[in-house]
Tab-separated table of C-alpha atoms in Angstrom:
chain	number	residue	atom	x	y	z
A	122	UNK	CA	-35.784	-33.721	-5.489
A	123	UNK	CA	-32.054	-33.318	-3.905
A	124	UNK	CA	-32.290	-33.911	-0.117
A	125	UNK	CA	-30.643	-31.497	1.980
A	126	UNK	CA	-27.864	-34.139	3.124
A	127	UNK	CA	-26.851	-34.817	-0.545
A	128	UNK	CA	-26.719	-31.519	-1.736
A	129	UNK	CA	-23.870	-30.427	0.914
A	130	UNK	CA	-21.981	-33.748	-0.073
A	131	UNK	CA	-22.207	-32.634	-3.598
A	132	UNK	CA	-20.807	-29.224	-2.850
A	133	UNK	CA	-18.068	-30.720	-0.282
A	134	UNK	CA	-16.762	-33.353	-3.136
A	135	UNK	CA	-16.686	-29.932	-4.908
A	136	UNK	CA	-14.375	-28.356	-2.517
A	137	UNK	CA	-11.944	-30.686	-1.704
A	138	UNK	CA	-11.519	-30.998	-5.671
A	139	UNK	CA	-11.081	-27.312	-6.505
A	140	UNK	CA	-8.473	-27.806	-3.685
A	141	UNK	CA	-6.551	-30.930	-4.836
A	142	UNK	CA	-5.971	-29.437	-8.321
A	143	UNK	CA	-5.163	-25.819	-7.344
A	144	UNK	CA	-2.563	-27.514	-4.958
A	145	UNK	CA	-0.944	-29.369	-7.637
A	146	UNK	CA	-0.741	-25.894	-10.232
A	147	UNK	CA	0.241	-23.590	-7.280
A	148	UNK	CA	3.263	-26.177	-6.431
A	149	UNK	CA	4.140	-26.193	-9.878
A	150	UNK	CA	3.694	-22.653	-10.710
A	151	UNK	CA	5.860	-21.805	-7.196
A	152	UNK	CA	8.767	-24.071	-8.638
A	153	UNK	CA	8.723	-21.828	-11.622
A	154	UNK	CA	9.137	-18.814	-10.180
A	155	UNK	CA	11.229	-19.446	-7.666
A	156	UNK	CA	13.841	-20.565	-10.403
A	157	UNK	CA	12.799	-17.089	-11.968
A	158	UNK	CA	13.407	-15.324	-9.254
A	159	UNK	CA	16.942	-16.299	-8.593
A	160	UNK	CA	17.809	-16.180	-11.508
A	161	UNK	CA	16.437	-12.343	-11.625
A	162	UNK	CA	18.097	-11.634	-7.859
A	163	UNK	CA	21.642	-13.002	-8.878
A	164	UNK	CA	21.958	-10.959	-12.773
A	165	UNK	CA	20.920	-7.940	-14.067
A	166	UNK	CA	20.076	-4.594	-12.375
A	167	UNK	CA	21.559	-3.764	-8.746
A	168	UNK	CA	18.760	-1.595	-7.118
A	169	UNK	CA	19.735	-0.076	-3.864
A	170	UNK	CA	17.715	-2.368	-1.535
A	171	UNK	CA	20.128	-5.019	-2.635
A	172	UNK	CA	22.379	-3.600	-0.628
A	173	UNK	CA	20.514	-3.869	2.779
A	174	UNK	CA	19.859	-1.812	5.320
A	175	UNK	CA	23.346	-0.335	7.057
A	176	UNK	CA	24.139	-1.458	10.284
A	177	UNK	CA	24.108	1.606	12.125
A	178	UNK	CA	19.433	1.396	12.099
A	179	UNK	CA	19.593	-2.179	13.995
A	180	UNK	CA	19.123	-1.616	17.624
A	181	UNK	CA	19.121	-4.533	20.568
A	182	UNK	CA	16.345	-6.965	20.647
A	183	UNK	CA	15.554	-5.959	24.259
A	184	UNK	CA	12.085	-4.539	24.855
A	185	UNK	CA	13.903	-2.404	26.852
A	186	UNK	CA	15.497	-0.743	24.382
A	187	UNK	CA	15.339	3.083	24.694
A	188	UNK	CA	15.783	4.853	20.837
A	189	UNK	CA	18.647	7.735	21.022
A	190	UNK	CA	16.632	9.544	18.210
A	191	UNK	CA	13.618	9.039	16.347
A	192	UNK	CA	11.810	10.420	13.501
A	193	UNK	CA	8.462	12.786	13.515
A	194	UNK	CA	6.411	9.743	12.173
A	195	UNK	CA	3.042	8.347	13.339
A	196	UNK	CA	1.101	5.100	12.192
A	197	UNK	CA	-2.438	5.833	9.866
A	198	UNK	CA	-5.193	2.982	10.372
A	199	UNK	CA	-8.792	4.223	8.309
A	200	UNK	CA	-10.839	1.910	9.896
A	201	UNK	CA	-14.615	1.551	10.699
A	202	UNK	CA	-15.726	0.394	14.301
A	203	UNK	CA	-16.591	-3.131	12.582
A	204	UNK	CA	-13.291	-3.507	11.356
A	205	UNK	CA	-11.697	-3.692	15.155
A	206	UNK	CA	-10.605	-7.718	15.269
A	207	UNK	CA	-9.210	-7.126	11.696
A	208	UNK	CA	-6.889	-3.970	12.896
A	209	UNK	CA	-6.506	-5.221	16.780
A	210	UNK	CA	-4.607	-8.227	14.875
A	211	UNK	CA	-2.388	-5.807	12.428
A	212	UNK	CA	-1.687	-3.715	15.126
A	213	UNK	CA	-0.827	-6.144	18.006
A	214	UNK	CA	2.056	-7.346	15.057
A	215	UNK	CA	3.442	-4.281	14.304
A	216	UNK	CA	3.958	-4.047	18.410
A	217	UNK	CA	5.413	-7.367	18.677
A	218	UNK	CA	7.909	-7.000	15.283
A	219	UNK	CA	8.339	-3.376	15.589
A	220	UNK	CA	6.949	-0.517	18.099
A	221	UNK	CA	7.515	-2.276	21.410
A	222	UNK	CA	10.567	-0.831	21.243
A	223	UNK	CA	10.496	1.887	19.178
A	224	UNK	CA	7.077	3.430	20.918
A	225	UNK	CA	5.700	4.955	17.979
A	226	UNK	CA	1.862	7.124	18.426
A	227	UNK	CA	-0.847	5.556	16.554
A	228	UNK	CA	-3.305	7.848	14.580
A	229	UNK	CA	-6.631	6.376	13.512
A	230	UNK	CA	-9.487	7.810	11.231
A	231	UNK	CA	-13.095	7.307	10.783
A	232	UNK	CA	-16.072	8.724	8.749
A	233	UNK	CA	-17.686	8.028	12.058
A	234	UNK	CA	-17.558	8.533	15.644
A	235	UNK	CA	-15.535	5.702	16.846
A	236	UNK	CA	-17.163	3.655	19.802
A	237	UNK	CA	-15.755	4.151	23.036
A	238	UNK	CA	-15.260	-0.462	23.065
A	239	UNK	CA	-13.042	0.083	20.025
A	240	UNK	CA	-11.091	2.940	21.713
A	241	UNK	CA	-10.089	0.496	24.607
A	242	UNK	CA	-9.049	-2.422	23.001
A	243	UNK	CA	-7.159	-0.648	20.872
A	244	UNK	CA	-5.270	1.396	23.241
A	245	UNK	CA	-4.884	-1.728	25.186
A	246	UNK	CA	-2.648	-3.327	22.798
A	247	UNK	CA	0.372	-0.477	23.348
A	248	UNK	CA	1.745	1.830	25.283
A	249	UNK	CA	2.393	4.116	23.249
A	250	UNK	CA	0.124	7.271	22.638
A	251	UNK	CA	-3.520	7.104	20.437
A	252	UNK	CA	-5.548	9.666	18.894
A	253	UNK	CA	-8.568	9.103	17.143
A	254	UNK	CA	-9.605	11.229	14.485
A	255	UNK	CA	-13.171	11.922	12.465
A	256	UNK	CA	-13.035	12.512	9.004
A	257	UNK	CA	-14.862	15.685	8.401
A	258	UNK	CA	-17.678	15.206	5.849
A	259	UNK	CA	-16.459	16.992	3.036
A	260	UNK	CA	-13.243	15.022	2.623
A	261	UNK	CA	-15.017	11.948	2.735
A	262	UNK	CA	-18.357	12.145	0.795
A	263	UNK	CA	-19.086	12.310	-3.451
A	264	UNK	CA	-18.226	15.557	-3.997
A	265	UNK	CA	-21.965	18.191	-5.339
A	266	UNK	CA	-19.745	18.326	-8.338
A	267	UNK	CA	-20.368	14.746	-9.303
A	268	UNK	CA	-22.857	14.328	-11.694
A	269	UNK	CA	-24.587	11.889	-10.278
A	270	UNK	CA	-26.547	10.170	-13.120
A	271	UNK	CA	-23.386	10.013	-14.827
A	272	UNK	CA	-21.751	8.395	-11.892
A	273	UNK	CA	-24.481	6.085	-11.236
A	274	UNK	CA	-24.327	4.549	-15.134
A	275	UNK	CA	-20.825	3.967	-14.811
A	276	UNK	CA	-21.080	2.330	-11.715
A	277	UNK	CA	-23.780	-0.140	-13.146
A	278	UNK	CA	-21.719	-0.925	-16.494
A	279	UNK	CA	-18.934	-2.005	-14.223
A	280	UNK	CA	-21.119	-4.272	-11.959
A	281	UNK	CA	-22.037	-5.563	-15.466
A	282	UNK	CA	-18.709	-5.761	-16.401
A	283	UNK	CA	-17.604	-7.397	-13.028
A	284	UNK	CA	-15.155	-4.892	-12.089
A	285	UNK	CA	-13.746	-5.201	-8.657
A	286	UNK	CA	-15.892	-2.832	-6.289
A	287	UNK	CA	-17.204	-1.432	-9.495
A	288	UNK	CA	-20.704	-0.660	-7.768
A	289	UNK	CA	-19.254	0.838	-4.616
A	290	UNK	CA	-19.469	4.484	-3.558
A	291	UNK	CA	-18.029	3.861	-0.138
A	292	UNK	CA	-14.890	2.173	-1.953
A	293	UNK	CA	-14.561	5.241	-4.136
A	294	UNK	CA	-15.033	7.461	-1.369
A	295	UNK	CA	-11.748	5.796	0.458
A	296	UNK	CA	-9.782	6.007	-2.845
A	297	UNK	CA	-10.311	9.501	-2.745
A	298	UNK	CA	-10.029	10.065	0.746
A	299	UNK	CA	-6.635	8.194	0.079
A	300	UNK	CA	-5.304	9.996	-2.925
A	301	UNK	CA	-5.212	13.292	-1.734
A	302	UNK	CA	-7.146	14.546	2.229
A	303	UNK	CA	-5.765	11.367	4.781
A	304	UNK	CA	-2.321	14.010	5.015
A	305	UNK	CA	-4.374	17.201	5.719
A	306	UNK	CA	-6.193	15.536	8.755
A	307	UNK	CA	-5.888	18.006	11.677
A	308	UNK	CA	-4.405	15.243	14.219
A	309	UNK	CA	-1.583	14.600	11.528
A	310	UNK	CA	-0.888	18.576	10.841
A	311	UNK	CA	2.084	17.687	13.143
A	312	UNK	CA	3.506	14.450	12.063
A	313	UNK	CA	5.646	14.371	8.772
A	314	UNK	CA	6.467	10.393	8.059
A	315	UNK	CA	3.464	8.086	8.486
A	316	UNK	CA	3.107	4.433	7.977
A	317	UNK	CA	-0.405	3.379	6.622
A	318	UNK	CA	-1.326	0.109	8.446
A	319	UNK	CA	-4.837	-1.920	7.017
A	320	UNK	CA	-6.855	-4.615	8.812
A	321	UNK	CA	-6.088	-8.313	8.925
A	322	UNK	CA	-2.812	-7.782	7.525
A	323	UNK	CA	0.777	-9.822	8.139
A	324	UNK	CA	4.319	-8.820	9.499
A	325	UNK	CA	6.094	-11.598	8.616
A	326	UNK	CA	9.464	-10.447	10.236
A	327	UNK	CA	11.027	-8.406	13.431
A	328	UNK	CA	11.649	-5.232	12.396
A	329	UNK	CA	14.936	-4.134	14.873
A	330	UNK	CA	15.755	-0.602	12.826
A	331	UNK	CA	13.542	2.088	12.530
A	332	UNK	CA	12.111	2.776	9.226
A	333	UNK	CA	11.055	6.270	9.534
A	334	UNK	CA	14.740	7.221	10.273
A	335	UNK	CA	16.112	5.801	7.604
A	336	UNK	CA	13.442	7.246	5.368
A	337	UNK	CA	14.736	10.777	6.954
A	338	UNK	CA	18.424	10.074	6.597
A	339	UNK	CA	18.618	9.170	3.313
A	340	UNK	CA	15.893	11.460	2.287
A	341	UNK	CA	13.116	9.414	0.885
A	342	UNK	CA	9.487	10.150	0.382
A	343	UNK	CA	7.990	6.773	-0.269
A	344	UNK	CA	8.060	2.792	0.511
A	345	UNK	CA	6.370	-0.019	-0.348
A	346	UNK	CA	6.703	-3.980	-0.215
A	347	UNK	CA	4.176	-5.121	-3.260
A	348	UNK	CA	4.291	-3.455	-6.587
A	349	UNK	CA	1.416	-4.818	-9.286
A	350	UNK	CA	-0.227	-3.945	-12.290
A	351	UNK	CA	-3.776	-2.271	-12.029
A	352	UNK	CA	-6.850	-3.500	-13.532
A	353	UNK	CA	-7.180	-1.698	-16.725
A	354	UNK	CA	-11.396	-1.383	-16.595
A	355	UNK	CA	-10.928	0.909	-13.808
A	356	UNK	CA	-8.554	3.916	-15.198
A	357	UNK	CA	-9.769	4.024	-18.763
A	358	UNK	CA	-8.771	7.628	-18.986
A	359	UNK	CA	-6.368	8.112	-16.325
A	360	UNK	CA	-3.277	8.302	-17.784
A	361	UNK	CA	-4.415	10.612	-20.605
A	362	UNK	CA	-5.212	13.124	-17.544
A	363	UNK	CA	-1.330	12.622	-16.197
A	364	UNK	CA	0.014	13.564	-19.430
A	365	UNK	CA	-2.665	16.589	-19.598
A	366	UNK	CA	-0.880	17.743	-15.894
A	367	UNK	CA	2.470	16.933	-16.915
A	368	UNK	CA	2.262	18.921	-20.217
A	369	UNK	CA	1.155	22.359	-18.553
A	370	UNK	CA	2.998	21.568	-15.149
A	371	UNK	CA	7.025	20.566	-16.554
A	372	UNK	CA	8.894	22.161	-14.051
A	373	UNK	CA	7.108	19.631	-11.281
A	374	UNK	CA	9.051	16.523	-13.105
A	375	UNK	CA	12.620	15.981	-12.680
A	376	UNK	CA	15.020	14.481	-14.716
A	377	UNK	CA	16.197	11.841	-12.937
A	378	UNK	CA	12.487	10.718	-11.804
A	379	UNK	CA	10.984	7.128	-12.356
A	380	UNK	CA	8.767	7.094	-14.949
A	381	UNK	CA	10.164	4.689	-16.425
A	382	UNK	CA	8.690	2.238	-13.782
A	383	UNK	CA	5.122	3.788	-15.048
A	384	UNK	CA	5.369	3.554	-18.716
A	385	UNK	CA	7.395	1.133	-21.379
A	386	UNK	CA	7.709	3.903	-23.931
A	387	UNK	CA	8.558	7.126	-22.521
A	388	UNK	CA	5.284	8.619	-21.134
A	389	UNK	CA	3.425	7.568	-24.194
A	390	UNK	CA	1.091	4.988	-22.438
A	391	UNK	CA	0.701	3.358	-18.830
A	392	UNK	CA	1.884	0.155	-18.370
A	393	UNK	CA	-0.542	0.103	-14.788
A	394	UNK	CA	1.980	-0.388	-12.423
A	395	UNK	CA	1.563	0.673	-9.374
A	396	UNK	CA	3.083	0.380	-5.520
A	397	UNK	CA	0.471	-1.448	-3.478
A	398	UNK	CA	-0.764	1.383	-1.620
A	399	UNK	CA	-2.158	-0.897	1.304
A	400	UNK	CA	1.422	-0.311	2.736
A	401	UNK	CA	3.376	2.760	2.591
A	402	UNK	CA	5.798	4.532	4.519
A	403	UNK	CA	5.679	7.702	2.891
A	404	UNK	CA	6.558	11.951	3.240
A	405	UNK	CA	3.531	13.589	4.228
A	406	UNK	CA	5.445	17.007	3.248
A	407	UNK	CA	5.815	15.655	-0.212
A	408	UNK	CA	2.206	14.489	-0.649
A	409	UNK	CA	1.425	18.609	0.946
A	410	UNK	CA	4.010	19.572	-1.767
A	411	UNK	CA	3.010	22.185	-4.361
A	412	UNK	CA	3.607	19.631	-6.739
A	413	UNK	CA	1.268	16.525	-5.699
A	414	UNK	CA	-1.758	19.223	-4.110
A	415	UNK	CA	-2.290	20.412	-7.912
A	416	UNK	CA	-1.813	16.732	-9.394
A	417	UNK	CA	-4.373	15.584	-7.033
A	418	UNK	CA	-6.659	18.953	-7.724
A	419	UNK	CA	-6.299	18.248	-11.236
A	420	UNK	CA	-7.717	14.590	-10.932
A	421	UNK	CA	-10.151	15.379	-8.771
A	422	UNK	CA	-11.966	18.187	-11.559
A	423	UNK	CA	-11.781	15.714	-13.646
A	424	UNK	CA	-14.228	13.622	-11.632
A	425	UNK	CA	-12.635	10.161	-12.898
A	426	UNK	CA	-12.657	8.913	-8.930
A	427	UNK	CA	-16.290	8.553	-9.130
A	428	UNK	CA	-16.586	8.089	-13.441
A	429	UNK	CA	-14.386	5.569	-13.487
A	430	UNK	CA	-12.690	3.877	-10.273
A	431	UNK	CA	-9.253	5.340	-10.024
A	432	UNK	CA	-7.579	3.920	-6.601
A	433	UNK	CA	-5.339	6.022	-4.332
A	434	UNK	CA	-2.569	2.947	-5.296
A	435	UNK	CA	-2.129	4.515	-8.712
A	436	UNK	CA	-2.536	8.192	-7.875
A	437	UNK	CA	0.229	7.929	-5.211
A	438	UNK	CA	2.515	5.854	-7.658
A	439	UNK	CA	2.180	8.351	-10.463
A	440	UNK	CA	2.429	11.129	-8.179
A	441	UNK	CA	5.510	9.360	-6.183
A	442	UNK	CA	7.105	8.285	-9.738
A	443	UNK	CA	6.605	11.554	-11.476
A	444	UNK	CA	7.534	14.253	-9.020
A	445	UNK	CA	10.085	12.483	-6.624
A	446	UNK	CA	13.475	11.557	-7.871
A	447	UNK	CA	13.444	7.351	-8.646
A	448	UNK	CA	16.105	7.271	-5.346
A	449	UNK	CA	14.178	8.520	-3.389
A	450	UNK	CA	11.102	5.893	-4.037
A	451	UNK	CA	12.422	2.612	-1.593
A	452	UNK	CA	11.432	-0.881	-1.830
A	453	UNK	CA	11.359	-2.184	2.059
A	454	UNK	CA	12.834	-5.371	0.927
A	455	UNK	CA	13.326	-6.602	4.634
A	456	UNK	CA	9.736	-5.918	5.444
A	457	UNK	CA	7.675	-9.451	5.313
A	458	UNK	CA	3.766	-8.643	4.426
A	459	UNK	CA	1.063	-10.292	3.488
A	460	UNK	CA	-2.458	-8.378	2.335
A	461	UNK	CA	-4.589	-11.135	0.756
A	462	UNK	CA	-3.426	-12.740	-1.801
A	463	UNK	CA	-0.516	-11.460	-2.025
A	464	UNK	CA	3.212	-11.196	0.429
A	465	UNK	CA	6.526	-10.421	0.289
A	466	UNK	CA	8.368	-12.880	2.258
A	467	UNK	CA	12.076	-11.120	1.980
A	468	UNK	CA	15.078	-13.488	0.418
A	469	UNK	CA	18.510	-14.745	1.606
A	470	UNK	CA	19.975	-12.716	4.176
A	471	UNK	CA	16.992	-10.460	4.565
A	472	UNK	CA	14.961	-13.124	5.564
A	473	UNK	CA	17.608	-14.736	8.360
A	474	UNK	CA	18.516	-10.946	9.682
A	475	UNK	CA	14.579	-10.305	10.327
A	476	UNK	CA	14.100	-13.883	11.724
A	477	UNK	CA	10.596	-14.011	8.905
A	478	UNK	CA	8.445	-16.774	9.325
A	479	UNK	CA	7.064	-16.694	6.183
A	480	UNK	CA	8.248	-19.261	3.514
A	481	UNK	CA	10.700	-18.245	0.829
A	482	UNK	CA	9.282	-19.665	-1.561
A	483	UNK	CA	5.903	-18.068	-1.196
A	484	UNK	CA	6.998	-14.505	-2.251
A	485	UNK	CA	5.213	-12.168	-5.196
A	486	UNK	CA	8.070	-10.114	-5.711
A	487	UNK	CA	9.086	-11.866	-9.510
A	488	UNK	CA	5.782	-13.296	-10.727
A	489	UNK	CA	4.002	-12.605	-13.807
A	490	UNK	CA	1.659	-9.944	-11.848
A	491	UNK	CA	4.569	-8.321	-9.920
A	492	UNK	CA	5.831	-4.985	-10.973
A	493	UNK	CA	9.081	-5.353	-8.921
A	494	UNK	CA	11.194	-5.842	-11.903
A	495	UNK	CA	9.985	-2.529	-13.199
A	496	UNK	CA	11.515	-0.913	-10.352
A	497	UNK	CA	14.563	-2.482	-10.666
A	498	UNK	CA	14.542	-1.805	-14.330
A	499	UNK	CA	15.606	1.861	-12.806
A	500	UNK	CA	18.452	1.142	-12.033
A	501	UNK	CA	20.265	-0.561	-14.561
């Protein structure tokens, strides 16, 4: 029989292997795409983020910095009360790279009462204002609608399947939560830009402009850092839907939008990318718009949060791709982030200008998974 002692040897000379090897193949496969990379940053298309952002956003370094204008913006954190060391971290970084000076009010949400210990630490870490927020039970639960037995067998042939949060109710409640009620929260009803902030996340760079205003000056209704492809088991029937909307709502798409970035032949198929929806700086107005409301009513008849697993990261891309114009959709290229496993560390001078301490050559933006060249793609 295997003592105790040589059993956890056994499983440590495991380990440490798994972790020589995979440091050898990530090595190798970082060399590889950092050579793709360049040679993808110096050719081809010339997306707008390439240009940086202008000179007149950057404001002094001082903490005592007083903003001449700002936007009508507000940080979103849906959190639980067990998540508070996770978003006491992501939120004590966006203080010290961003709202120190820029004093933005925090808005966070809960499908329950949060405790008054995570209400202090919390509003500890800033001085600028909190609310906290309960999600009222309807926007949060399965909606009566759901036919529950039919739910219930999909969510069993994913776990068989190994789908990622395949058995999960509570994860499908968030996606829906996500895709289309976080924006009519009553403590939001008065803030138009928001910037969705998730536990144990990185800022890997000082942020000395404000996002929000640039987002209002130049008229945009959605950022993001990661772009990806989505995992094809859990929006079997998702994109047949879209094309259902699009067909009896055409007036809602304009010309010039980006679908393009959401399908490699025209609207015939999805190619699954998606903006990483665990960051966003985004339009609340547009998400209220006529447009998105009856996209989102749409997908929610259709049940497919709860028979399948759509996530509120493809719902928001296809709704941001679709209905916005492709220039107004803006890739925060100076932003550094990290939400396990993946970052964008920003390149050349975006990465000096933000003073990121993240490593260059540990960036997602042109590997194999990355979607990033889809976007650029739109503006060839």
């Amino acid at each position: 029989m295997m003592t105790p002692m040589r059993y956890v040897l056994i499983v440590l000379g495991i380990i440490v292997g798994l972790h020589y090897i995979l440091s050898f193949t990530h090595e190798d496969y970082g060399k590889a795409t950092s050579v793709s990379r360049l040679t993808d940053y110096i050719s081809g298309p010339n997306p707008p983020y390439r240009e940086g952002v202008p000179d007149q956003y950057y404001k002094p370094a001082e903490p005592a910095y007083t903003p001449d204008r700002k936007a009508n913006a507000t940080f979103v954190m849906l959190v639980r009360n067990s998540d508070l060391p996770g978003i006491m971290s992501s939120m004590k970084q966006i203080e010290d790279r961003f709202n120190r000076k820029f004093n933005y009010p925090y808005v966070f949400l809960n499908d329950q009462p949060f405790t008054e210990e995570f209400k202090k630490h919390i509003s500890a870490l800033t001085n600028a204002p909190v609310e906290f927020g309960l999600i009222p039970q309807d926007h949060w639960v399965q909606p009566s609608s759901i036919d529950e037995t039919r739910a219930s067998a999909a969510r069993e042939d994913m776990v068989k399947n190994n789908v990622i949060y395949g058995g999960s109710v509570p994860y499908r409640n968030m996606c829906r939560f996500n895709s289309g009620f976080f924006y009519r929260q009553e403590l939001l009803q008065k803030y138009k830009y928001y910037w969705r902030v998730e536990p144990d996340v990185k800022f890997f760079c000082d942020v000395d402009y404000d996002p929000f205003l640039l987002m209002q000056d130049q008229q945009k209704v959605y950022g993001f850092t990661v772009s990806l492809y989505e995992y094809p088991t859990t929006i079997p029937t998702l994109w047949d839907n879209v094309k259902a909307f699009i067909k009896s709502n055409p007036d809602f798409v304009p010309a010039d939008n980006a679908m393009a970035f959401l399908s490699d032949d025209k609207g015939e198929s999805y190619n699954r990318c998606h903006f990483w929806s665990n960051f966003e700086i985004g339009d609340m107005d547009f998400w209220r718009g006529e447009a998105y409301s009856k996209f989102f009513d749409h997908l929610d008849d259709q049940g497919g949060f709860y028979y399948e697993r759509w996530g509120d990261a493809p719902v928001h891309s296809i709704g941001a791709a679709l209905f916005a114009k492709k220039d107004q959709i803006h890739f925060f290229n100076d932003i550094g982030y990290r939400h396990e496993p993946f970052q964008h560390c920003p390149q050349g001078e975006a990465h000096t200008k933000g003073k990121c301490w993240c490593d260059p050559g540990q960036n997602f933006d042109y590997e194999w998974y990355s979607c990033l060249n889809k976007y650029d793609q739109l503006f060839r």
